[in-house]
mmCIF file of C-alpha atoms in Angstrom:
data_model
loop_
_atom_site.group_PDB
_atom_site.id
_atom_site.type_symbol
_atom_site.label_atom_id
_atom_site.label_comp_id
_atom_site.label_asym_id
_atom_site.label_seq_id
_atom_site.Cartn_x
_atom_site.Cartn_y
_atom_site.Cartn_z
ATOM 1 C CA MET A 1 67.791 -98.076 -52.335
ATOM 2 C CA LYS A 2 69.870 -96.167 -49.827
ATOM 3 C CA LEU A 3 73.079 -94.343 -50.522
ATOM 4 C CA TYR A 4 76.109 -94.252 -48.278
ATOM 5 C CA ALA A 5 77.604 -90.732 -48.268
ATOM 6 C CA TYR A 6 81.286 -89.860 -47.866
ATOM 7 C CA CYS A 7 81.461 -86.124 -48.405
ATOM 8 C CA LEU A 8 80.053 -83.053 -50.057
ATOM 9 C CA CYS A 9 82.225 -80.989 -52.355
ATOM 10 C CA ALA A 10 82.109 -78.404 -55.085
ATOM 11 C CA GLY A 11 83.334 -78.757 -58.640
ATOM 12 C CA LEU A 12 83.811 -82.522 -58.741
ATOM 13 C CA ASP A 13 82.207 -84.215 -61.749
ATOM 14 C CA SER A 14 83.816 -87.633 -61.608
ATOM 15 C CA PHE A 15 85.511 -89.944 -59.143
ATOM 16 C CA ASP A 16 88.709 -91.855 -59.815
ATOM 17 C CA ASN A 17 87.679 -95.406 -58.999
ATOM 18 C CA SER A 18 91.106 -96.521 -57.857
ATOM 19 C CA VAL A 19 89.706 -96.221 -54.324
ATOM 20 C CA SER A 20 86.854 -98.474 -53.221
ATOM 21 C CA GLY A 21 84.126 -97.422 -50.872
ATOM 22 C CA VAL A 22 82.631 -99.172 -47.850
ATOM 23 C CA SER A 23 82.130 -102.912 -48.353
ATOM 24 C CA GLY A 24 84.171 -102.604 -51.562
ATOM 25 C CA ALA A 25 81.383 -100.664 -53.288
ATOM 26 C CA THR A 26 81.970 -98.420 -56.273
ATOM 27 C CA VAL A 27 81.970 -94.722 -55.442
ATOM 28 C CA ARG A 28 80.149 -92.285 -57.702
ATOM 29 C CA VAL A 29 79.308 -88.611 -57.823
ATOM 30 C CA LEU A 30 75.712 -87.581 -57.210
ATOM 31 C CA LYS A 31 75.210 -84.024 -58.463
ATOM 32 C CA ILE A 32 72.542 -82.026 -56.681
ATOM 33 C CA GLU A 33 72.378 -78.454 -57.924
ATOM 34 C CA ASP A 34 75.986 -77.191 -57.657
ATOM 35 C CA VAL A 35 76.980 -79.671 -54.979
ATOM 36 C CA SER A 36 78.660 -83.024 -55.595
ATOM 37 C CA VAL A 37 78.017 -85.805 -53.105
ATOM 38 C CA LEU A 38 80.281 -88.842 -53.171
ATOM 39 C CA VAL A 39 78.093 -91.883 -52.599
ATOM 40 C CA SER A 40 77.915 -95.671 -52.925
ATOM 41 C CA ASP A 41 74.819 -97.841 -53.250
ATOM 42 C CA CYS A 42 74.412 -99.467 -49.858
ATOM 43 C CA GLU A 43 71.588 -100.630 -47.586
ATOM 44 C CA VAL A 44 73.422 -101.240 -44.317
ATOM 45 C CA VAL A 45 77.014 -100.538 -43.426
ATOM 46 C CA ALA A 46 78.866 -102.667 -40.920
ATOM 47 C CA ALA A 47 80.925 -100.703 -38.394
ATOM 48 C CA THR A 48 84.166 -102.486 -39.148
ATOM 49 C CA GLN A 49 87.650 -101.024 -39.132
ATOM 50 C CA GLU A 50 87.916 -101.835 -42.840
ATOM 51 C CA ASN A 51 84.793 -99.825 -43.674
ATOM 52 C CA MET A 52 85.869 -96.885 -41.503
ATOM 53 C CA LEU A 53 89.226 -96.783 -43.261
ATOM 54 C CA ALA A 54 87.494 -97.047 -46.646
ATOM 55 C CA HIS A 55 85.367 -94.014 -45.693
ATOM 56 C CA ALA A 56 88.512 -92.079 -44.727
ATOM 57 C CA ALA A 57 90.335 -93.164 -47.902
ATOM 58 C CA VAL A 58 87.527 -91.997 -50.204
ATOM 59 C CA VAL A 59 87.358 -88.581 -48.516
ATOM 60 C CA ARG A 60 91.122 -88.236 -48.539
ATOM 61 C CA SER A 61 91.406 -89.247 -52.195
ATOM 62 C CA VAL A 62 89.676 -86.076 -53.406
ATOM 63 C CA CYS A 63 91.646 -83.684 -51.217
ATOM 64 C CA THR A 64 94.147 -82.727 -53.892
ATOM 65 C CA ARG A 65 91.313 -81.842 -56.306
ATOM 66 C CA THR A 66 88.808 -80.117 -54.066
ATOM 67 C CA THR A 67 87.994 -79.455 -50.421
ATOM 68 C CA PRO A 68 85.559 -82.071 -49.131
ATOM 69 C CA VAL A 69 83.039 -81.532 -46.358
ATOM 70 C CA PRO A 70 83.187 -85.033 -44.879
ATOM 71 C CA PHE A 71 80.140 -86.825 -43.550
ATOM 72 C CA ARG A 72 80.481 -88.756 -40.319
ATOM 73 C CA PHE A 73 80.943 -92.485 -40.790
ATOM 74 C CA GLY A 74 77.631 -94.297 -41.178
ATOM 75 C CA THR A 75 75.606 -91.697 -43.077
ATOM 76 C CA LEU A 76 72.963 -93.553 -45.065
ATOM 77 C CA ALA A 77 69.967 -91.927 -46.713
ATOM 78 C CA THR A 78 67.888 -92.173 -49.850
ATOM 79 C CA GLU A 79 68.540 -89.947 -52.857
ATOM 80 C CA PRO A 80 65.372 -87.863 -52.190
ATOM 81 C CA GLN A 81 66.558 -87.339 -48.586
ATOM 82 C CA PHE A 82 69.946 -86.068 -49.784
ATOM 83 C CA ARG A 83 68.191 -83.827 -52.323
ATOM 84 C CA SER A 84 65.933 -82.458 -49.606
ATOM 85 C CA PHE A 85 68.878 -81.869 -47.276
ATOM 86 C CA ILE A 86 70.933 -80.069 -49.913
ATOM 87 C CA THR A 87 68.180 -77.945 -51.408
ATOM 88 C CA GLY A 88 66.811 -77.146 -47.939
ATOM 89 C CA ASN A 89 70.227 -76.023 -46.701
ATOM 90 C CA LYS A 90 71.476 -74.505 -49.934
ATOM 91 C CA VAL A 91 72.791 -71.272 -48.454
ATOM 92 C CA ALA A 92 74.385 -72.883 -45.404
ATOM 93 C CA ILE A 93 76.109 -75.507 -47.551
ATOM 94 C CA ALA A 94 77.349 -72.912 -50.054
ATOM 95 C CA ASN A 95 78.733 -70.844 -47.162
ATOM 96 C CA LYS A 96 80.380 -73.874 -45.621
ATOM 97 C CA LEU A 97 81.983 -74.924 -48.926
ATOM 98 C CA ALA A 98 83.246 -71.380 -49.471
ATOM 99 C CA HIS A 99 84.579 -71.137 -45.909
ATOM 100 C CA LEU A 100 86.479 -74.439 -46.147
ATOM 101 C CA ALA A 101 87.705 -74.041 -49.738
ATOM 102 C CA GLY A 102 91.443 -74.552 -50.029
ATOM 103 C CA CYS A 103 91.784 -75.381 -46.333
ATOM 104 C CA VAL A 104 92.845 -78.406 -44.329
ATOM 105 C CA GLU A 105 92.531 -79.373 -40.696
ATOM 106 C CA MET A 106 95.670 -79.523 -38.562
ATOM 107 C CA ASP A 107 95.330 -81.066 -35.112
ATOM 108 C CA LEU A 108 97.371 -80.354 -32.018
ATOM 109 C CA LYS A 109 97.426 -82.349 -28.827
ATOM 110 C CA THR A 110 98.761 -80.886 -25.620
ATOM 111 C CA VAL A 111 98.830 -81.903 -21.976
ATOM 112 C CA TRP A 112 98.533 -78.234 -21.043
ATOM 113 C CA GLN A 113 96.979 -77.456 -17.660
ATOM 114 C CA SER A 114 95.123 -74.239 -17.163
ATOM 115 C CA SER A 115 96.499 -72.006 -14.425
ATOM 116 C CA ASN A 116 92.959 -71.329 -13.185
ATOM 117 C CA SER A 117 91.252 -74.669 -13.622
ATOM 118 C CA ALA A 118 89.202 -75.892 -10.718
ATOM 119 C CA PRO A 119 89.175 -79.625 -10.082
ATOM 120 C CA ALA A 120 86.120 -81.187 -11.706
ATOM 121 C CA LEU A 121 83.570 -82.941 -9.543
ATOM 122 C CA PRO A 122 83.824 -86.706 -9.946
ATOM 123 C CA ASP A 123 81.115 -88.433 -11.959
ATOM 124 C CA PRO A 124 78.768 -90.722 -10.068
ATOM 125 C CA PRO A 125 79.703 -94.393 -10.407
ATOM 126 C CA ALA A 126 78.765 -95.948 -13.727
ATOM 127 C CA GLY A 127 79.449 -98.920 -15.936
ATOM 128 C CA PRO A 128 82.036 -98.793 -18.738
ATOM 129 C CA GLY A 129 79.392 -98.023 -21.383
ATOM 130 C CA THR A 130 78.052 -95.016 -19.507
ATOM 131 C CA ALA A 131 81.560 -93.792 -18.736
ATOM 132 C CA PHE A 132 82.490 -94.005 -22.429
ATOM 133 C CA LEU A 133 79.373 -92.102 -23.488
ATOM 134 C CA ARG A 134 79.953 -89.427 -20.804
ATOM 135 C CA GLU A 135 83.456 -88.888 -22.079
ATOM 136 C CA LYS A 136 82.288 -88.710 -25.712
ATOM 137 C CA ARG A 137 79.558 -86.279 -24.691
ATOM 138 C CA ARG A 138 82.107 -84.031 -22.982
ATOM 139 C CA GLU A 139 84.297 -84.146 -26.061
ATOM 140 C CA LEU A 140 81.464 -83.371 -28.466
ATOM 141 C CA LEU A 141 79.754 -80.776 -26.296
ATOM 142 C CA GLY A 142 82.880 -78.830 -25.642
ATOM 143 C CA ASP A 143 80.825 -75.839 -24.568
ATOM 144 C CA GLU A 144 80.356 -77.489 -21.182
ATOM 145 C CA SER A 145 84.012 -76.749 -20.469
ATOM 146 C CA PRO A 146 84.972 -73.400 -19.005
ATOM 147 C CA ALA A 147 85.365 -70.781 -21.672
ATOM 148 C CA ALA A 148 88.167 -69.131 -19.697
ATOM 149 C CA GLN A 149 90.405 -72.190 -20.039
ATOM 150 C CA ARG A 150 89.884 -72.252 -23.785
ATOM 151 C CA ALA A 151 90.610 -68.565 -24.071
ATOM 152 C CA GLU A 152 93.826 -69.030 -22.084
ATOM 153 C CA LEU A 153 95.066 -71.846 -24.334
ATOM 154 C CA SER A 154 93.913 -70.056 -27.459
ATOM 155 C CA GLY A 155 95.912 -67.022 -26.330
ATOM 156 C CA LEU A 156 99.036 -69.121 -25.818
ATOM 157 C CA LEU A 157 98.758 -70.701 -29.263
ATOM 158 C CA SER A 158 97.895 -67.533 -31.099
ATOM 159 C CA GLU A 159 101.214 -65.964 -30.061
ATOM 160 C CA GLU A 160 102.864 -68.097 -32.723
ATOM 161 C CA LEU A 161 100.083 -69.505 -34.882
ATOM 162 C CA GLY A 162 97.425 -66.808 -34.884
ATOM 163 C CA ASP A 163 98.011 -65.428 -38.343
ATOM 164 C CA LEU A 164 97.912 -68.890 -39.941
ATOM 165 C CA VAL A 165 94.698 -70.097 -38.332
ATOM 166 C CA LYS A 166 91.384 -69.406 -40.057
ATOM 167 C CA GLU A 167 89.251 -71.127 -37.411
ATOM 168 C CA GLU A 168 89.999 -72.881 -34.139
ATOM 169 C CA LYS A 169 88.160 -75.426 -32.003
ATOM 170 C CA ILE A 170 89.368 -76.606 -28.631
ATOM 171 C CA SER A 171 88.309 -79.741 -26.821
ATOM 172 C CA LEU A 172 89.680 -79.639 -23.276
ATOM 173 C CA GLY A 173 91.039 -82.799 -21.694
ATOM 174 C CA ALA A 174 88.011 -84.241 -19.970
ATOM 175 C CA SER A 175 89.365 -86.656 -17.401
ATOM 176 C CA GLU A 176 92.393 -88.333 -15.897
ATOM 177 C CA LYS A 177 91.978 -91.092 -18.463
ATOM 178 C CA SER A 178 91.914 -88.579 -21.269
ATOM 179 C CA PRO A 179 94.038 -85.617 -20.114
ATOM 180 C CA ALA A 180 95.149 -84.413 -23.539
ATOM 181 C CA THR A 181 93.524 -81.263 -24.803
ATOM 182 C CA LYS A 182 92.847 -81.332 -28.520
ATOM 183 C CA VAL A 183 93.036 -78.251 -30.686
ATOM 184 C CA PHE A 184 91.717 -78.289 -34.236
ATOM 185 C CA HIS A 185 92.918 -75.625 -36.622
ATOM 186 C CA LEU A 186 91.557 -74.769 -40.029
ATOM 187 C CA VAL A 187 94.551 -73.729 -42.093
ATOM 188 C CA GLU A 188 94.986 -72.845 -45.754
ATOM 189 C CA ALA A 189 96.593 -75.799 -47.534
ATOM 190 C CA SER A 190 99.324 -73.557 -48.928
ATOM 191 C CA LYS A 191 100.383 -72.691 -45.361
ATOM 192 C CA ILE A 192 100.891 -76.211 -43.950
ATOM 193 C CA LYS A 193 104.663 -75.929 -44.049
ATOM 194 C CA ALA A 194 104.646 -72.550 -42.323
ATOM 195 C CA TYR A 195 102.224 -73.918 -39.735
ATOM 196 C CA ARG A 196 104.523 -76.845 -38.929
ATOM 197 C CA GLU A 197 107.498 -74.523 -38.611
ATOM 198 C CA LYS A 198 105.623 -72.268 -36.225
ATOM 199 C CA VAL A 199 104.468 -75.228 -34.134
ATOM 200 C CA GLN A 200 108.109 -76.285 -33.895
ATOM 201 C CA LYS A 201 109.067 -72.782 -32.735
ATOM 202 C CA LEU A 202 106.302 -72.873 -30.155
ATOM 203 C CA ARG A 203 107.509 -76.287 -28.958
ATOM 204 C CA GLU A 204 110.968 -74.856 -28.383
ATOM 205 C CA LYS A 205 109.619 -71.783 -26.663
ATOM 206 C CA ARG A 206 107.024 -73.592 -24.522
ATOM 207 C CA PRO A 207 108.249 -77.186 -24.028
ATOM 208 C CA GLU A 208 105.805 -77.676 -21.142
ATOM 209 C CA LEU A 209 102.935 -77.702 -23.658
ATOM 210 C CA GLN A 210 104.248 -81.021 -25.085
ATOM 211 C CA LEU A 211 102.651 -80.279 -28.431
ATOM 212 C CA GLU A 212 102.021 -83.032 -30.941
ATOM 213 C CA VAL A 213 100.840 -82.119 -34.399
ATOM 214 C CA SER A 214 99.013 -84.269 -36.926
ATOM 215 C CA GLY A 215 97.623 -83.567 -40.351
ATOM 216 C CA PRO A 216 96.749 -82.448 -42.873
ATOM 217 C CA TRP A 217 93.258 -83.891 -42.424
ATOM 218 C CA PRO A 218 90.154 -83.245 -44.443
ATOM 219 C CA PRO A 219 88.236 -80.701 -42.345
ATOM 220 C CA TYR A 220 86.204 -83.217 -40.305
ATOM 221 C CA SER A 221 86.119 -80.992 -37.228
ATOM 222 C CA PHE A 222 84.759 -78.035 -39.186
ATOM 223 C CA ALA A 223 82.198 -79.907 -41.282
ATOM 224 C CA ASN A 224 79.043 -79.537 -39.281
ATOM 225 C CA ILE A 225 76.527 -77.024 -40.476
ATOM 226 C CA GLU A 226 75.206 -75.815 -37.177
ATOM 227 C CA LEU A 227 71.696 -74.505 -36.647
ATOM 228 C CA GLU A 228 70.732 -74.428 -40.311
ATOM 229 C CA LEU A 229 70.805 -78.212 -40.386
ATOM 230 C CA SER A 230 67.554 -78.753 -38.555
ATOM 231 C CA HIS A 231 65.471 -76.938 -41.195
ATOM 232 C CA GLY A 232 66.269 -79.031 -44.204
ATOM 233 C CA SER A 233 65.969 -82.430 -42.651
ATOM 234 C CA GLU A 234 62.427 -82.327 -41.385
ATOM 235 C CA MET B 1 107.974 -76.770 -56.867
ATOM 236 C CA SER B 2 104.622 -75.010 -57.204
ATOM 237 C CA ASP B 3 102.159 -74.490 -54.336
ATOM 238 C CA VAL B 4 99.910 -77.181 -55.795
ATOM 239 C CA ASP B 5 102.799 -79.679 -55.961
ATOM 240 C CA LEU B 6 103.698 -78.873 -52.369
ATOM 241 C CA ILE B 7 100.129 -79.473 -51.237
ATOM 242 C CA ILE B 8 99.896 -82.787 -53.124
ATOM 243 C CA ASP B 9 103.226 -83.781 -51.585
ATOM 244 C CA GLU B 10 101.898 -82.958 -48.096
ATOM 245 C CA TRP B 11 98.839 -85.165 -48.586
ATOM 246 C CA GLU B 12 100.813 -88.049 -50.033
ATOM 247 C CA SER B 13 103.585 -88.005 -47.468
ATOM 248 C CA THR B 14 101.372 -87.673 -44.417
ATOM 249 C CA ASP B 15 101.505 -90.622 -42.089
ATOM 250 C CA VAL B 16 98.393 -90.527 -39.931
ATOM 251 C CA SER B 17 97.705 -93.023 -37.206
ATOM 252 C CA LEU B 18 94.936 -95.574 -37.362
ATOM 253 C CA LEU B 19 93.502 -94.396 -34.051
ATOM 254 C CA GLU B 20 93.343 -90.784 -35.157
ATOM 255 C CA THR B 21 91.756 -91.764 -38.458
ATOM 256 C CA LEU B 22 89.041 -93.748 -36.686
ATOM 257 C CA ASP B 23 88.499 -90.877 -34.250
ATOM 258 C CA HIS B 24 87.967 -88.475 -37.146
ATOM 259 C CA VAL B 25 85.510 -90.618 -39.086
ATOM 260 C CA LEU B 26 83.527 -91.674 -35.994
ATOM 261 C CA SER B 27 83.460 -88.515 -33.878
ATOM 262 C CA ARG B 28 83.585 -85.709 -36.398
ATOM 263 C CA GLY B 29 82.165 -84.844 -39.775
ATOM 264 C CA LEU B 30 78.845 -83.634 -41.049
ATOM 265 C CA VAL B 31 75.796 -85.201 -39.420
ATOM 266 C CA ILE B 32 72.421 -85.044 -41.078
ATOM 267 C CA ALA B 33 69.718 -84.695 -38.460
ATOM 268 C CA GLY B 34 67.542 -87.729 -38.525
ATOM 269 C CA GLU B 35 68.293 -91.361 -38.349
ATOM 270 C CA ILE B 36 71.430 -93.193 -39.298
ATOM 271 C CA THR B 37 71.577 -96.923 -38.929
ATOM 272 C CA ILE B 38 74.783 -98.855 -38.688
ATOM 273 C CA SER B 39 75.382 -102.326 -37.454
ATOM 274 C CA VAL B 40 78.081 -103.785 -35.259
ATOM 275 C CA ALA B 41 78.441 -107.547 -35.375
ATOM 276 C CA ASP B 42 74.941 -107.830 -36.851
ATOM 277 C CA ILE B 43 73.415 -105.736 -34.058
ATOM 278 C CA ASP B 44 71.857 -102.515 -35.300
ATOM 279 C CA LEU B 45 72.743 -99.277 -33.554
ATOM 280 C CA ILE B 46 70.891 -96.075 -34.258
ATOM 281 C CA PHE B 47 72.339 -92.590 -34.138
ATOM 282 C CA VAL B 48 69.665 -89.953 -33.784
ATOM 283 C CA GLY B 49 69.986 -86.210 -33.911
ATOM 284 C CA LEU B 50 72.716 -83.706 -34.490
ATOM 285 C CA ASN B 51 75.144 -84.999 -31.969
ATOM 286 C CA VAL B 52 75.437 -88.445 -30.641
ATOM 287 C CA LEU B 53 72.975 -90.612 -28.919
ATOM 288 C CA VAL B 54 73.990 -94.185 -29.288
ATOM 289 C CA SER B 55 71.440 -96.707 -28.151
ATOM 290 C CA SER B 56 70.074 -100.076 -29.027
ATOM 291 C CA VAL B 57 67.308 -100.150 -31.611
ATOM 292 C CA GLU B 58 64.955 -101.374 -28.913
ATOM 293 C CA THR B 59 65.691 -98.431 -26.594
ATOM 294 C CA ALA B 60 65.453 -95.909 -29.423
ATOM 295 C CA HIS B 61 62.071 -97.298 -30.474
ATOM 296 C CA GLU B 62 60.886 -97.113 -26.869
ATOM 297 C CA VAL B 63 61.932 -93.427 -26.665
ATOM 298 C CA LEU B 64 60.152 -92.675 -29.934
ATOM 299 C CA ARG B 65 57.005 -94.466 -28.720
ATOM 300 C CA ARG B 66 57.045 -92.422 -25.488
ATOM 301 C CA ARG B 67 57.464 -89.191 -27.446
ATOM 302 C CA GLU B 68 54.530 -90.049 -29.685
ATOM 303 C CA THR B 69 52.229 -90.680 -26.733
ATOM 304 C CA GLU B 70 53.223 -87.500 -24.867
#
């Protein structure tokens, strides 16, 4: 039997079943050492809008009780595989839970243009599937984008927001079709109001940035446990 | 109002868009290295690895076969 996983968290012993999981399944807490994993019994999950929203709703439902480390939609594994992953990455997971504790993700979108950006070389012709995957790859592998542009934007934002931001990730607008640059900020939940006020101040000061804010989100953009992940899963 | 009440109020009053929600659950979040199988309209897709490689099951099996023989 496989388990569908929604998120990891600390200090959660039970789940309020007012929220259903993917395919209407009951959500339960699987305790592995000190880590709670929210799971449902599930063999295959259909990639429907309903199931994606159910995933988001389950993760969101625990946000007032704990800070979840959300799994990406579609994570299915057996209980021994989850046990192996968690025990094999014990330190990295503990560090991640501690780092994210009490924090939320706030997202900013801007149509900001770097003052020193060089025009990107056009991609060779491709079908719509390849074009979509190229764009996703650029978004996920943000390190392909020039570090100088990120530093410039980060500098602009930190004038107002710097002291409220615990961690920042920037995904530069990759193409004409997708010009908006996305900025993900990890912010303490108690500072959401202050963050919004400072974004508003920044909007007034720098209207050309055309900032749009959304959140709070569970910290999806800060969930991955880089490097350490490969050890526990083999 | 306490800090905790304010935080609960923030979560409950937040109006997030469908598109952004789907973007978060599909493009972000913790990925366990290995193999994740999901299906779209009864066609299985496989995600392999830390980031994203989306391919048909047939193509993924072909890649794995090639790796095994190398």
